[in-house]
Coordinates of C-alpha atoms and ligand atoms in Angstrom, one line a residue:
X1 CA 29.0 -38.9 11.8
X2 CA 30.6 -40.1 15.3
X3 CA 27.8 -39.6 17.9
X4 CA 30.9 -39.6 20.6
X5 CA 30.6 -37.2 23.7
X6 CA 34.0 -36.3 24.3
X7 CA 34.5 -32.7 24.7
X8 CA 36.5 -30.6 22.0
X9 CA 38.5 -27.7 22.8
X10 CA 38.8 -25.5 19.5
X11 CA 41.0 -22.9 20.9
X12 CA 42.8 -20.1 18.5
X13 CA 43.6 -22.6 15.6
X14 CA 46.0 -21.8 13.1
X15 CA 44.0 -19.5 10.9
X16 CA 44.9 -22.0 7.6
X17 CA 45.4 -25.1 9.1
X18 CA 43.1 -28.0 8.3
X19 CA 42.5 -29.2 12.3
X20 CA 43.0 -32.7 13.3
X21 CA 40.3 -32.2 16.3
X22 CA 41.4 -34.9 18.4
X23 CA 44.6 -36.9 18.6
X24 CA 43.4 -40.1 19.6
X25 CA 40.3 -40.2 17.5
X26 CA 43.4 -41.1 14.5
X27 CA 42.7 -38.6 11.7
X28 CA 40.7 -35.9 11.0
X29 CA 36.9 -35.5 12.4
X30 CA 34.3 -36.3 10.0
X31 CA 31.2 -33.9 9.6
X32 CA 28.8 -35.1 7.2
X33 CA 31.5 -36.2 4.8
X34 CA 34.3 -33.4 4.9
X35 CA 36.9 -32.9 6.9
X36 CA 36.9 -30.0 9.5
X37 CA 39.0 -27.4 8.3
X38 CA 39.0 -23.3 9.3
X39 CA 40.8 -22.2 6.4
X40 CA 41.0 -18.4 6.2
X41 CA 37.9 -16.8 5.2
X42 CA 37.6 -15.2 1.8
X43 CA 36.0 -11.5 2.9
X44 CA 33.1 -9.4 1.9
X45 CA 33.4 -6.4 2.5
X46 CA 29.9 -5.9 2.9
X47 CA 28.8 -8.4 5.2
X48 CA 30.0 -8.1 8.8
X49 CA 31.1 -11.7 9.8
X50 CA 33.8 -13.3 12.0
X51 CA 36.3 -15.3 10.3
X52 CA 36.3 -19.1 11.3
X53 CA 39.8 -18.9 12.1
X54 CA 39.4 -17.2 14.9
X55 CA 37.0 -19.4 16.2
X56 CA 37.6 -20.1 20.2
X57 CA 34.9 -22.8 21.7
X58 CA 34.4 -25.9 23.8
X59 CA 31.4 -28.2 21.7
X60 CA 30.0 -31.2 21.7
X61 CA 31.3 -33.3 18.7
X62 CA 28.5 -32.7 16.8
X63 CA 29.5 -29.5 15.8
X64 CA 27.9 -27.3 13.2
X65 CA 30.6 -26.2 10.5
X66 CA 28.2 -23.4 9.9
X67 CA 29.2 -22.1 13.7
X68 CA 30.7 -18.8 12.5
X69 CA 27.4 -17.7 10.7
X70 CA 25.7 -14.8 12.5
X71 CA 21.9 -14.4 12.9
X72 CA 20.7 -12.0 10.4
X73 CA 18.4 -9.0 11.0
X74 CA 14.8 -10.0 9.9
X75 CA 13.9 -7.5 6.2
X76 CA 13.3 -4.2 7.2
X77 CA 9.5 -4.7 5.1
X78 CA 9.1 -8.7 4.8
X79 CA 9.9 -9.3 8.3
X80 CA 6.8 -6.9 9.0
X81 CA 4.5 -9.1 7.6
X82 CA 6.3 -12.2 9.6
X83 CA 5.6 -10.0 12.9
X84 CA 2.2 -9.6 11.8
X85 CA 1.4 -12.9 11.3
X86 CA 2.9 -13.4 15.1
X87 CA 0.6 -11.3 16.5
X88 CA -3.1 -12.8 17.4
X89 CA -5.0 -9.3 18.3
X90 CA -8.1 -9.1 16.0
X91 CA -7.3 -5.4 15.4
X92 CA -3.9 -6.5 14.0
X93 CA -3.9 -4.5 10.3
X94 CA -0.4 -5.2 8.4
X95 CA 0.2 -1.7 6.4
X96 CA 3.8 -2.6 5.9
X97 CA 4.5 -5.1 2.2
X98 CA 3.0 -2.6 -0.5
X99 CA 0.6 -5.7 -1.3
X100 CA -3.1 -4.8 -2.8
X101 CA -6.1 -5.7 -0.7
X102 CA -9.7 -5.7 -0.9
X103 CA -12.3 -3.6 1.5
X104 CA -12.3 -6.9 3.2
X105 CA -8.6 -6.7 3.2
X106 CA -7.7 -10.1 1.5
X107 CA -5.3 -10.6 -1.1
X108 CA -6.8 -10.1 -4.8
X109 CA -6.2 -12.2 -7.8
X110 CA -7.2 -9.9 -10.8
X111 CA -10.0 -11.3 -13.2
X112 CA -7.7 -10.9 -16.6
X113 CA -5.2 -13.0 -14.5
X114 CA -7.8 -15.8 -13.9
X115 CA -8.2 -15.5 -17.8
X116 CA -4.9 -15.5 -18.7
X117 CA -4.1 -18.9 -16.7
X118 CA -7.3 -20.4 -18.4
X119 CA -6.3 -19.6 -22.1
X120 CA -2.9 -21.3 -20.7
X121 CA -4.7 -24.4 -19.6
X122 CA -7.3 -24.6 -22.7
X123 CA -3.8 -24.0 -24.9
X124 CA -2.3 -27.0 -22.7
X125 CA 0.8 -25.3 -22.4
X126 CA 4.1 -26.5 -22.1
X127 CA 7.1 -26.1 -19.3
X128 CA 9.6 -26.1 -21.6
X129 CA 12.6 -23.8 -20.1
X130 CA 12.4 -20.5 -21.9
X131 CA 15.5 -19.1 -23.6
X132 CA 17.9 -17.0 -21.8
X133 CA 16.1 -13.8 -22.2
X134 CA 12.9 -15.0 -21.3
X135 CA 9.5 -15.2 -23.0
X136 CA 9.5 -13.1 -26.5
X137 CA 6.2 -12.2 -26.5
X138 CA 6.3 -10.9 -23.0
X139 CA 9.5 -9.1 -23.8
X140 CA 7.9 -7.3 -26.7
X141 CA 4.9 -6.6 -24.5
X142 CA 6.4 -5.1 -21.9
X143 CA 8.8 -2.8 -23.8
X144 CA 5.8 -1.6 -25.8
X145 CA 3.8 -1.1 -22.5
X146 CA 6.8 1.3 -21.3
X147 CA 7.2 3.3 -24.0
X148 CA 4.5 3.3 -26.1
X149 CA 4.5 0.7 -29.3
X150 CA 5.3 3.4 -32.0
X151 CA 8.6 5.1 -30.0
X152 CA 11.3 5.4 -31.7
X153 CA 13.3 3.7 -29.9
X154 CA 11.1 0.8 -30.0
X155 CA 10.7 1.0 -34.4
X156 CA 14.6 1.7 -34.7
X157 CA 15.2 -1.8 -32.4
X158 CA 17.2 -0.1 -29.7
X159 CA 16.0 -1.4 -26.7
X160 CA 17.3 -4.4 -25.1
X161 CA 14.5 -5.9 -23.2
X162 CA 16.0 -9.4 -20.6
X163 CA 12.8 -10.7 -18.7
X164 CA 14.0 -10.9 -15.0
X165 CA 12.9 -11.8 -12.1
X166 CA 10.2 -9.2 -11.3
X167 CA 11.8 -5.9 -10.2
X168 CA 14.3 -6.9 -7.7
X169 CA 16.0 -9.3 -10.1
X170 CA 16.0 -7.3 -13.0
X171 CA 17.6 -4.0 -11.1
X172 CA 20.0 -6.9 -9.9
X173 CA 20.8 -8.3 -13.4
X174 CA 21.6 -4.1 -14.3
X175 CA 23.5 -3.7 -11.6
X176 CA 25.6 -6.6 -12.8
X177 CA 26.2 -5.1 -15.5
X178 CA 27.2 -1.9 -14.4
X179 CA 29.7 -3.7 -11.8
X180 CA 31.2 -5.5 -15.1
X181 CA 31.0 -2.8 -17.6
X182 CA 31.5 0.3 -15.8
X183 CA 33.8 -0.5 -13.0
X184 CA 34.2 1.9 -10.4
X185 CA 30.9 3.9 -11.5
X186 CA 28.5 5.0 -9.0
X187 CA 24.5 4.7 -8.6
X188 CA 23.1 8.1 -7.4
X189 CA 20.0 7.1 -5.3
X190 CA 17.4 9.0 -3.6
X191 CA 17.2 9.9 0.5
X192 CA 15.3 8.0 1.2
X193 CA 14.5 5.2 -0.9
X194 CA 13.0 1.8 -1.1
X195 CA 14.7 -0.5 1.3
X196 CA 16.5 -3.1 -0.7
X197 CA 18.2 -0.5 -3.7
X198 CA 21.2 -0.4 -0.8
X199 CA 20.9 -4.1 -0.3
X200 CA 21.1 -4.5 -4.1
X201 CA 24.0 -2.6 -5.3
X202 CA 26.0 -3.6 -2.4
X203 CA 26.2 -7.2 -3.2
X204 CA 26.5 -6.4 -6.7
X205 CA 29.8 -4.2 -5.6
X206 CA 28.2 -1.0 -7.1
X207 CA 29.2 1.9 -5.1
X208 CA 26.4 4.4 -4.4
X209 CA 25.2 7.7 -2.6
X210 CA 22.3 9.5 -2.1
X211 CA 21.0 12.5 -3.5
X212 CA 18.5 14.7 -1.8
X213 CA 14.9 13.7 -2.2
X214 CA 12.7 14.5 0.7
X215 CA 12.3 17.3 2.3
X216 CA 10.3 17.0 5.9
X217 CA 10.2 20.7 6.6
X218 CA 8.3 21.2 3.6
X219 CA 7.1 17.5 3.6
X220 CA 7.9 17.6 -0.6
X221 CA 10.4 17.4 -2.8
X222 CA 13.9 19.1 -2.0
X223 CA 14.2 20.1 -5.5
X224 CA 17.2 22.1 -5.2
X225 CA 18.8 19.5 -3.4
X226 CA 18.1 16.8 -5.8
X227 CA 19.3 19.2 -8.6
X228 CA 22.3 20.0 -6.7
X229 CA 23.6 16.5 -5.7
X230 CA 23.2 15.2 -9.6
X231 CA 25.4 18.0 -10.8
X232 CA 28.1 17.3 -8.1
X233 CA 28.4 13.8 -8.9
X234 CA 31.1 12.6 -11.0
X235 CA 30.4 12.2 -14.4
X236 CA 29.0 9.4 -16.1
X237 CA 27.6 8.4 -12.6
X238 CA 24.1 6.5 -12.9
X239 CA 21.1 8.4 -11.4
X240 CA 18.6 5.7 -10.2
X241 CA 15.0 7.1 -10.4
X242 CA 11.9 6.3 -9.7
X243 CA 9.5 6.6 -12.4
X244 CA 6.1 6.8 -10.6
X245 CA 4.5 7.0 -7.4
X246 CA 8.1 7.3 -5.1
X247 CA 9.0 4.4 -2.6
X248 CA 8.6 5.6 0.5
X249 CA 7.7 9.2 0.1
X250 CA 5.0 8.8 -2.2
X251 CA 6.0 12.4 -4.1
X252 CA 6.9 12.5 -7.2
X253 CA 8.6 15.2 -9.6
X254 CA 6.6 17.6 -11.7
X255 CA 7.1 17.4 -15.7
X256 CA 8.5 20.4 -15.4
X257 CA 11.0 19.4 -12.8
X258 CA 11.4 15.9 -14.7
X259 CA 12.4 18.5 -18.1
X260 CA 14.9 20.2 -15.6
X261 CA 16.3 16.8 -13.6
X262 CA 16.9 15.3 -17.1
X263 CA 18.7 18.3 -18.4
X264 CA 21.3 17.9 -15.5
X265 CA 21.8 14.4 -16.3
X266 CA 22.3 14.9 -19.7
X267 CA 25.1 17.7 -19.0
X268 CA 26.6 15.6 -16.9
X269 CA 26.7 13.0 -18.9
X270 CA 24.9 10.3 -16.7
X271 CA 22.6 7.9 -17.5
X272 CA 19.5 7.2 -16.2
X273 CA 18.6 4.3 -14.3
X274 CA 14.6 4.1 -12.9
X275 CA 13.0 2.0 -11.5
X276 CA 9.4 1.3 -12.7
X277 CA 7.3 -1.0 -10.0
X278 CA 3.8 0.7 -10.1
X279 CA 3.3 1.6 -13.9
X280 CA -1.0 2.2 -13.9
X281 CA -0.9 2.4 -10.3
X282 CA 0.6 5.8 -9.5
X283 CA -2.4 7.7 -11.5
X284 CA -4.5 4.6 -12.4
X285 CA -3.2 5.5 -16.6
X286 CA -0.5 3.5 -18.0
X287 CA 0.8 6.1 -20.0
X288 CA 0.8 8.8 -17.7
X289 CA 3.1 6.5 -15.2
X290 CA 5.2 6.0 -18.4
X291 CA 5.2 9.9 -18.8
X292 CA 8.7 10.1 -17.2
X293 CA 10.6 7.2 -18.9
X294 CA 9.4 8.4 -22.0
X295 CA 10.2 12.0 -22.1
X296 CA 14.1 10.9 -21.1
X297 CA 14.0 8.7 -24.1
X298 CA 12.4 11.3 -26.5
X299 CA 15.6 13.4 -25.7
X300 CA 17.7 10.6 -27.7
X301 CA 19.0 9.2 -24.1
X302 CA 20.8 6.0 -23.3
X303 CA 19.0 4.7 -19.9
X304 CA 17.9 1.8 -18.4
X305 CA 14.4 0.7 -16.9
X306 CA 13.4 -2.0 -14.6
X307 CA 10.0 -3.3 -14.7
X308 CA 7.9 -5.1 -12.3
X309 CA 4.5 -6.2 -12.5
X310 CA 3.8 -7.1 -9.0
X311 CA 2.1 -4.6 -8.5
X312 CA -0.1 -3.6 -11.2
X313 CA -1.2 -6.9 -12.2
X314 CA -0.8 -8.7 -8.4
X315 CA 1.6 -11.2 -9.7
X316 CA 3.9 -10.7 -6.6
X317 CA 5.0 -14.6 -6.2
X318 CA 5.3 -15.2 -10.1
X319 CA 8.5 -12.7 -10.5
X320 CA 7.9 -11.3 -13.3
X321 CA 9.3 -8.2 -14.9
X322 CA 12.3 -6.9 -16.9
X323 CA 15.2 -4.9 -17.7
X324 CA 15.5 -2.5 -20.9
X325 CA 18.3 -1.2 -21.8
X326 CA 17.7 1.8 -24.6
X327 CA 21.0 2.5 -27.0
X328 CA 21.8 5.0 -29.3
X329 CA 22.0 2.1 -31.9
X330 CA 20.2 -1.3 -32.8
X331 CA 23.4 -2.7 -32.5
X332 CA 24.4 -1.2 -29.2
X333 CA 21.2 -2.3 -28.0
X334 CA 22.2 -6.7 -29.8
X335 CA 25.7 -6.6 -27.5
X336 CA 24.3 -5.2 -24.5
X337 CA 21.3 -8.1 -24.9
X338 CA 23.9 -10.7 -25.5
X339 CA 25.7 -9.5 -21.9
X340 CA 22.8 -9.3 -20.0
X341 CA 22.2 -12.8 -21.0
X342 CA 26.0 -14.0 -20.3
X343 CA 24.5 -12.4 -16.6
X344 CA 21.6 -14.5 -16.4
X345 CA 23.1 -17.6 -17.5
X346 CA 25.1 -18.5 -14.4
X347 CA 23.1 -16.6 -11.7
X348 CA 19.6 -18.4 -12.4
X349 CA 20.0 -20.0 -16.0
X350 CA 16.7 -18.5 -17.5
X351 CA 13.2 -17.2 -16.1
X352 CA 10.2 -18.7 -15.2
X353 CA 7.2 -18.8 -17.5
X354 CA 4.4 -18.8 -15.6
X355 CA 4.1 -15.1 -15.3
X356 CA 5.4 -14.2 -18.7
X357 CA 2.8 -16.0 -20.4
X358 CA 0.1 -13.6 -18.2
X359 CA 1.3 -10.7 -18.8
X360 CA 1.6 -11.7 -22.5
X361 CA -1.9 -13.0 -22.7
X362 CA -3.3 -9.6 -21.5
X363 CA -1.0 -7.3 -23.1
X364 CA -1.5 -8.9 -26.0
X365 CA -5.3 -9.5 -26.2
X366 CA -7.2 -6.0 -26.5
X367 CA -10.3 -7.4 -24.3
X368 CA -8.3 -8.4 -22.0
X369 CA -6.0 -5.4 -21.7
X370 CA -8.7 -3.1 -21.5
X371 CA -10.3 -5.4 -18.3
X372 CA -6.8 -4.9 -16.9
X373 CA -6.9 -1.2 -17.3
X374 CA -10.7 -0.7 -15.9
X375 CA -9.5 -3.3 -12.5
X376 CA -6.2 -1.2 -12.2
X377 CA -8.3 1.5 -12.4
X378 CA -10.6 0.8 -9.4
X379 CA -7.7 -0.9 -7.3
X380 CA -6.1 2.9 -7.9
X381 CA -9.1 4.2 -7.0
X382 CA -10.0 1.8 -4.3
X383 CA -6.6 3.6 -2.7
X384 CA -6.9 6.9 -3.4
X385 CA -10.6 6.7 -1.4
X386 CA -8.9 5.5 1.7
X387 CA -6.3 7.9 1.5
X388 CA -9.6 10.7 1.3
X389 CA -11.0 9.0 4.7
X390 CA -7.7 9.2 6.0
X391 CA -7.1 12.5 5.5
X392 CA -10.6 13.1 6.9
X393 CA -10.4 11.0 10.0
X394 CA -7.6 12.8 11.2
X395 CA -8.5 15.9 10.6
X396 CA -11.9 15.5 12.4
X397 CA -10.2 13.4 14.8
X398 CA -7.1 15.8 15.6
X399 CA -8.1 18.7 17.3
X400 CA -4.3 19.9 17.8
X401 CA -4.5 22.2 14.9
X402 CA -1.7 20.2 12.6
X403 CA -2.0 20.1 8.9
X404 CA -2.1 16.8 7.7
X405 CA -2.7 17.8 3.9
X406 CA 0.3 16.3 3.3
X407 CA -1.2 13.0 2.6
X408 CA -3.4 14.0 0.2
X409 CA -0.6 14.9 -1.9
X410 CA 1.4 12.2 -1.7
X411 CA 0.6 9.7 -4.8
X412 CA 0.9 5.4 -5.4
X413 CA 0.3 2.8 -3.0
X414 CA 1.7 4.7 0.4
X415 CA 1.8 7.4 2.5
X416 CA 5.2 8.7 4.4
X417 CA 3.6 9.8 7.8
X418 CA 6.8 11.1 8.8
X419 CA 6.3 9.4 11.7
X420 CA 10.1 8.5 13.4
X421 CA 10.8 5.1 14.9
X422 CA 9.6 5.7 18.3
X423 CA 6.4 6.7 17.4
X424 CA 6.1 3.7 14.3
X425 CA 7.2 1.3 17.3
X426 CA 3.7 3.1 19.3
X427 CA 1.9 1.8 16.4
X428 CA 2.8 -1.5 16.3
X429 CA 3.6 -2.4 19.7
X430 CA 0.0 -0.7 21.5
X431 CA -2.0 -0.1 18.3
X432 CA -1.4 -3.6 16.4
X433 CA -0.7 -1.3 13.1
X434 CA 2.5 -3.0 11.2
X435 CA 4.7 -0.5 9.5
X436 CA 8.1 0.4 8.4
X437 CA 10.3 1.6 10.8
X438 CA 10.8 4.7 8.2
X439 CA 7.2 6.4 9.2
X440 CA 5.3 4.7 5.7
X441 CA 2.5 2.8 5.6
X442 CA 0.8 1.3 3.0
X443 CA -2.7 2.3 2.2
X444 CA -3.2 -0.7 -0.1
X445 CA -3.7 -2.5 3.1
X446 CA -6.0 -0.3 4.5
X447 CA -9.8 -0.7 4.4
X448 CA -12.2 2.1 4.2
X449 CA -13.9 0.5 7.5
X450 CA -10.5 1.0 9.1
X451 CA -9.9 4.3 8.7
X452 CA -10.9 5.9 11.6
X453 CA -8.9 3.0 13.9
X454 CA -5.5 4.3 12.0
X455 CA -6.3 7.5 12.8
X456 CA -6.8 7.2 16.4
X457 CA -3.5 5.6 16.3
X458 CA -1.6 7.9 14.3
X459 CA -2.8 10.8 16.3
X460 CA -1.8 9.1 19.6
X461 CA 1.7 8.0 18.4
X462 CA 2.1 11.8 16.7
X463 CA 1.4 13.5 20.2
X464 CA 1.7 11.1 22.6
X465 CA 5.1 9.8 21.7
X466 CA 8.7 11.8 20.8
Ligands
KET1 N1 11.2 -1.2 -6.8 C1 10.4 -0.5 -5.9 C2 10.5 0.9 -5.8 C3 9.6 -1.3 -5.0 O1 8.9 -0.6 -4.1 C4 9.6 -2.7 -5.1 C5 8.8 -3.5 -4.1 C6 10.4 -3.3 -6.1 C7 11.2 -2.5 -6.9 C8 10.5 -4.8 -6.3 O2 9.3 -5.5 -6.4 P1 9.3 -6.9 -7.1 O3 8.3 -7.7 -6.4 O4 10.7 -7.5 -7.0 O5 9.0 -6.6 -8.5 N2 8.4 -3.0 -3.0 C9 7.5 -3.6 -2.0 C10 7.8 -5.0 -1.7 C11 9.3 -5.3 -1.3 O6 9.8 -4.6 -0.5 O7 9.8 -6.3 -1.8 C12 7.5 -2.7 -0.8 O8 8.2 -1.7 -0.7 O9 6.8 -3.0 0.1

């Protein structure tokens, strides 16, 4: 690259002309090994970006050709936890990432993990790359795990399980799919929901809406509403739910209510879509999270389920989970397995093992699953006690008269304060507690010892701030 000074003036160049920056440097300008050209920019409609071509500037010659790109907002929920780390107050407490800690609020690496890896190094282990659709053992574990080894659906071979990459990757490999194979159809989602289901289906080019969910008069479910918005949307639309423990709101459907959601969808002819990211940790049972999933699939349904086990086994940074896809027929179930791969191929070639071969070592070993359901069990319970002393604190604390009940009733790893921006910016900004901007914290961050501190906080940012 030239390390000349001369000036450039870039002004309103021809918005598909390749630009010859200088005349008496003879040629085109060289930047690291292209030439600088502002052809028209190919659009998405998603992203809000000027175009190069319009690009008006005096630089220095060593200009970047990645001028035109914007500074992005930081993630609504990582970017909490990179604000946290920014902060250096000792009372600092990061509520935001739904991320398991202990009492002494560090990260926990379950024992049947540290098991699992040490079968994997005694079995010296290859890295082989795993086959398109990931691990077998893990796919067969973790279809079993979701609905139950003896369902039908898993005996009659119409599920097509893809390992992806944890939850996020494998609602992105579906909504692939449904971009390809059902063009034009829309993704019912709930108001609210978790952050990145927008994020998702936009770059996929999935059109979506929302459907009533939450209800902050009655600080529940706006059944009605919920009911109502599935039956108005065009047929065949996908409904995306969440099959335990709601993300944010932390409510969750009756069965009765789940009998009544899934006789709309079945009227309307849509199909199912949920989301399953804290299996074991909504009621600390494995089946009873499954309870949802597998009454839809008892009716005969076609639906599809994305897995995650970041959660429930702490495997956050190995990406592990999956996508089923339940058909009416085996062989349904063979071509839709054989997309989902054509998917995968191109976008990330195949999935990592590391994780695969966990969950597969303690699915697969009954000592070892039953030590994963006992620790599952107290990190449940481990957050359903600070809820308790949550709860208590304030209501000891707040001598205003509210009802904060609410909290008790909400289920999984957070609570919806309902909270509004202002007062979640009071909390972080004067009270060191890091939270969504959305009023939810996450009580799998909180410590027992910490209680009464969030509660002081809480009750100042609930009265003090509007
Ligand atoms: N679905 C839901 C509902 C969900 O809350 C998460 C993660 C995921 C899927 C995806 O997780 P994965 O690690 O890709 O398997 N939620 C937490 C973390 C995040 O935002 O990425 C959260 O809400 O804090």
């Amino acid at each position: 690259m030239t390390s000349t000074s001369t000036m450039l003036s870039l002004a309103s160049a021809p918005p598909t002309a390749s630009l010859s920056v200088h005349e008496n440097l003879k040629g085109r300008l060289k930047l690291g090994g292209g030439s600088l050209s502002f052809n028209k920019e190919k659009a998405n409609p998603f992203i809000n970006t000027k175009s190069f071509s319009r690009i008006s500037m005096v630089a220095a010659v060593k200009i970047s050709r990645f001028e035109g790109v914007t500074m992005a907002p930081p993630d609504p929920i990582l970017g909490v936890s990179e604000a946290f780390k920014a902060d250096n107050d000792e009372k600092k407490l990061n509520l935001g990432v739904g991320a398991y800690r202990t009492e002494e609020l560090q990260p926990y690496v379950l024992n049947v993990v540290k098991k699992a890896e040490n079968l994997m190094v005694e079995r010296g282990e290859n890295k082989e790359y795993l086959p398109i659709e990931g691990l077998a053992a893990f796919n067969k574990a973790t279809a079993e795990l979701l609905f139950g080894a003896s369902n039908p659906v898993i005996k009659e071979q119409r599920v097509a399980t893809v390992q992806g990459l944890s939850g996020t990757g494998s609602l992105r490999l579906a909504a692939a799919m449904i971009e390809r194979y059902f063009p034009g159809a829309k993704v019912l989602i709930s108001s609210p929901t978790w952050g990145n289901h927008k994020n998702i289906f936009n770059d996929a080019r999935v059109p979506w809406s929302e459907y009533r969910y939450y209800d902050p008069k009655t600080v529940g479910l706006d059944f009605d509403g919920m009911i109502a918005d599935i039956k108005a949307a065009p047929e065949g639309s996908f409904v995306l739910l969440h099959g335990c423990a709601h993300n944010p709101t932390g409510i969750d459907p009756t069965p009765e209510q789940w009998e009544k959601i899934a006789d709309v969808i079945q009227e309307k002819n849509h199909i199912p879509f949920f989301d399953v990211a804290y299996q074991g940790f909504a009621s600390g049972s494995l089946d009873a999270d499954a309870g949802s999933v597998r009454l839809f699939a008892a009716r005969g349904m076609e639906l599809l389920v994305a897995q995650s086990y970041s959660k429930n086994l702490g495997l956050y940074a190995e990406r592990i989970g999956a996508i089923n896809v339940v058909c009416t027929s085996a062989d349904a179930a063979a071509r839709v397995k054989s997309q989902l791969k054509r998917l995968a191929r191109p976008m990330y070639s195949n999935p990592p093992i590391h994780g695969a071969k966990i969950v597969a070592n303690v699915v697969g070993d009954p000592t070892l699953f039953n030590e994963w359901k006992a620790e599952m069990e107290m990190m449940a319970g481990r957050i359903k006690n600070v809820r308790q002393k949550l709860y208590d604190s304030l209501t000891a604390k707040d001598k205003s008269g509210k009802d904060w009940s609410f909290i008790l009733k909400q289920i999984g790893m957070f609570s919806f304060t309902g909270l509004n921006k202002a007062q979640s910016d009071n909390m972080t900004n004067k009270w060191h507690v890091y939270m969504t901007k959305d009023g939810r914290i996450s009580l799998a961050g909180l410590s027992l010892a910490k209680c009464e501190y969030l509660a002081d906080a809480i009750i100042d940012s609930f009265h003090n701030v509007s």
